[in-house]
Amino acid sequence: MLRLIALLILSAGPASAEYVHNNLRMTLYHEVAHAVIDQHDVAQFGPEETAADTFALVLADRLHTEADMRALITDATKMARSDARSSFFDAWSEYMPADQRIAYAICIYYGLNPEMRRSTALALGMPLASLRSCTDRGASVRAAWSPLLNSIAPVAPQSSLKPATVGKALRLLGRDIDRVNAHIFLPRPIPVSSESCGEENAFYFHWDERIVFCTEMVDALLSQVRGR
């Protein structure tokens, strides 16, 4: 039965705009992580990209229902494995290889709520032998980020993220940005815009403190949904 579930999850192509939305959500939380690390001077003892990935999962776990989390990790896995087919290994990159990066994300996803997520994590490829280690990793990640998230929760309504009024990504992410603003205070507000970058990506720019969603990323996600 588990093999059948895995086949249904991983063989099905993106079916709707939810695939686009879910991957944009996880990208938003990842870029917000960079802003938090930057503005709150969070010490890092490894690649910042890996830290941002774990922050994104802990934040998502606070913001979303269990059903939402299952959809988020499933759609993120589909996108990552699609990207992995055309990626190449760079030993000096801050990023893990694409397959390893999504495997680590599935591990943390499971470890943040092992009682509820075993079947989904296994269906997405997590081996039985990793159940204990991923439980420990999830607990460690939660213990690392929760005190910070608690300490930077706003005491009054504010707008840490200030989205532009145009762009497909920003229209889809409107409510998600509101949720982030309700949970995270940044000393200096961060503009969030949608721009052409020449690549399918999104960025937090440390030097002028802004988040950019590349229009090419949204177009690529939409193309996957349409089966092009």
C-alpha positions as MATLAB code, in Angstrom:
seq = 'MLRLIALLILSAGPASAEYVHNNLRMTLYHEVAHAVIDQHDVAQFGPEETAADTFALVLADRLHTEADMRALITDATKMARSDARSSFFDAWSEYMPADQRIAYAICIYYGLNPEMRRSTALALGMPLASLRSCTDRGASVRAAWSPLLNSIAPVAPQSSLKPATVGKALRLLGRDIDRVNAHIFLPRPIPVSSESCGEENAFYFHWDERIVFCTEMVDALLSQVRGR';
ca = [
       0.000    0.000    0.000;
       2.822    2.426    0.862;
       4.430    1.856   -2.544;
       1.087    2.642   -4.193;
       0.757    5.864   -2.177;
       4.306    6.865   -3.134;
       3.577    6.179   -6.803;
       0.429    8.299   -6.710;
       2.190   11.180   -4.933;
       5.344   11.295   -7.039;
       4.056   10.304  -10.466;
       1.175   12.753  -10.549;
       2.131   15.987  -12.260;
       1.246   19.384  -10.815;
      -2.530   19.513  -11.050;
      -3.486   23.053  -10.160;
      -2.451   26.527   -9.139;
      -1.925   25.117   -5.633;
       1.361   23.650   -6.867;
       2.510   27.139   -7.843;
       1.216   28.671   -4.621;
       2.794   26.055   -2.353;
       6.228   26.391   -3.917;
       6.020   30.175   -3.747;
       5.057   29.902   -0.082;
       8.103   27.803    0.774;
      10.278   30.201   -1.221;
       8.823   33.154    0.696;
       9.590   31.526    4.054;
      13.123   30.716    2.919;
      13.814   34.316    1.873;
      12.233   35.630    5.076;
      14.706   33.415    6.924;
      17.592   35.268    5.276;
      16.048   38.582    6.329;
      15.651   37.388    9.923;
      19.217   36.050   10.047;
      20.497   39.333    8.598;
      18.503   41.855   10.621;
      18.577   39.990   13.944;
      22.273   39.054   13.627;
      21.620   35.338   14.062;
      24.892   33.415   14.438;
      25.359   30.615   11.891;
      27.581   27.571   12.266;
      27.025   26.153    8.779;
      25.769   27.266    5.367;
      23.134   29.977    5.673;
      21.115   28.324    2.908;
      20.663   25.181    5.008;
      19.713   27.275    8.030;
      17.169   29.152    5.913;
      15.646   25.864    4.755;
      15.155   24.686    8.329;
      13.756   28.049    9.435;
      11.279   27.942    6.556;
       9.969   24.557    7.680;
       9.645   25.576   11.332;
       7.850   28.771   10.320;
       5.534   26.913    7.933;
       4.767   24.443   10.719;
       3.581   27.353   12.859;
       1.509   28.984   10.133;
      -0.249   26.042    8.497;
      -2.557   23.140    9.236;
      -1.414   19.546    8.977;
      -3.179   19.193    5.617;
      -1.416   22.322    4.359;
       1.954   20.989    5.500;
       1.386   17.713    3.656;
       0.581   19.635    0.470;
       3.575   21.964    0.940;
       6.146   19.180    1.324;
       4.604   17.125   -1.489;
       4.663   20.015   -3.966;
       8.141   21.106   -2.855;
       9.356   17.548   -3.443;
       7.885   17.454   -6.949;
       9.542   20.746   -7.855;
      12.897   19.803   -6.337;
      13.051   16.457   -8.109;
      12.107   18.101  -11.378;
      14.895   20.666  -10.877;
      17.373   17.924   -9.914;
      17.189   16.427  -13.409;
      18.905   19.489  -14.870;
      21.123   20.501  -11.936;
      24.836   19.821  -11.627;
      26.988   19.271   -8.564;
      29.074   22.233   -7.398;
      31.284   21.334   -4.454;
      31.648   25.027   -3.524;
      27.968   25.927   -3.588;
      26.239   26.926   -0.344;
      23.343   24.749   -1.446;
      23.177   21.013   -0.926;
      22.751   18.989   -4.135;
      19.064   19.210   -5.094;
      18.186   15.605   -4.227;
      19.929   15.818   -0.862;
      18.332   19.171   -0.096;
      14.789   17.872   -0.554;
      15.626   14.665    1.322;
      16.762   16.808    4.260;
      13.549   18.868    4.016;
      11.419   15.699    4.124;
      13.434   14.537    7.138;
      12.848   17.807    9.015;
       9.165   17.895    7.978;
       8.739   14.441    9.510;
      10.756   15.220   12.622;
       8.639   18.266   13.469;
       5.575   16.024   13.950;
       6.492   12.328   13.756;
       3.148   11.086   15.037;
       1.242   12.612   12.107;
       3.736   12.502    9.224;
       5.208    9.023    9.022;
       3.146    7.797    6.045;
       3.699   10.961    3.991;
       7.444   11.061    4.687;
       7.867    7.395    3.799;
       5.807    7.833    0.638;
       8.083   10.706   -0.371;
      11.131    8.477   -0.031;
      12.359    8.701    3.555;
      13.778    5.279    4.531;
      12.548    3.484    7.637;
      16.101    3.531    8.948;
      15.918    7.348    9.169;
      12.852    7.546   11.412;
      14.819    7.971   14.629;
      17.498   10.311   13.261;
      14.908   12.513   11.547;
      12.863   12.673   14.746;
      15.990   13.925   16.513;
      16.805   16.394   13.737;
      13.305   17.838   13.761;
      13.443   18.284   17.520;
      16.855   19.958   17.275;
      15.707   22.331   14.554;
      12.585   23.279   16.519;
      14.684   23.853   19.654;
      17.079   26.063   17.672;
      14.502   28.300   15.989;
      11.552   28.440   18.405;
      13.160   30.747   20.996;
      14.065   33.214   18.257;
      10.619   33.064   16.658;
       9.043   33.625   20.058;
      11.304   36.577   20.766;
      10.600   38.344   17.435;
       6.838   37.941   17.474;
       5.278   41.406   17.023;
       3.635   42.955   20.064;
       1.371   45.091   17.851;
       0.230   45.025   14.214;
       3.073   45.988   11.867;
       4.345   45.335    8.344;
       7.790   43.786    8.281;
       7.191   42.752    4.668;
       5.950   45.453    2.304;
       4.834   43.850   -0.961;
       4.582   45.696   -4.248;
       1.158   45.945   -5.845;
       2.028   44.128   -9.092;
       3.258   40.647   -9.946;
       1.723   37.169  -10.123;
       3.749   35.907   -7.181;
       2.697   38.763   -4.919;
      -0.975   38.362   -5.812;
      -0.810   34.679   -4.850;
       1.167   35.371   -1.674;
      -0.936   38.209   -0.265;
      -2.453   36.275    2.627;
       0.810   34.461    3.313;
       2.656   37.754    3.634;
      -0.028   38.904    6.080;
       0.575   35.743    8.145;
       4.319   36.378    8.203;
       3.734   39.957    9.297;
       1.552   38.693   12.145;
       4.325   36.386   13.404;
       7.636   38.119   12.662;
       9.021   41.534   13.522;
      11.910   42.927   11.517;
      13.633   46.124   12.699;
      13.671   47.481    9.146;
      10.757   46.757    6.767;
      11.575   44.613    3.727;
      10.191   45.531    0.281;
       8.988   42.467   -1.643;
       8.821   42.805   -5.416;
       8.411   40.769   -8.593;
      11.056   41.396  -11.259;
      12.694   39.792  -14.264;
      16.035   38.309  -13.154;
      17.130   36.222  -16.134;
      16.747   33.016  -14.098;
      14.097   30.951  -12.296;
      14.811   32.011   -8.721;
      14.071   34.320   -5.800;
      16.456   36.322   -3.665;
      16.984   38.200   -0.440;
      19.535   40.950   -1.122;
      21.528   41.660    2.021;
      23.063   44.915    0.821;
      19.756   46.753    0.324;
      17.453   44.462    2.348;
      14.779   43.425   -0.118;
      13.154   40.242   -1.413;
      12.668   39.652   -5.131;
      10.586   36.939   -6.774;
      11.797   36.432  -10.331;
       9.013   36.426  -12.903;
      10.860   33.568  -14.608;
      10.266   31.352  -11.554;
       6.525   31.932  -11.603;
       6.387   31.323  -15.358;
       8.351   28.073  -14.971;
       5.997   26.832  -12.243;
       2.964   27.723  -14.353;
       4.482   25.868  -17.312;
       4.869   22.751  -15.165;
       1.204   22.976  -14.176;
       0.185   23.291  -17.808;
       2.332   20.319  -18.736;
       4.576   22.138  -21.166;
];
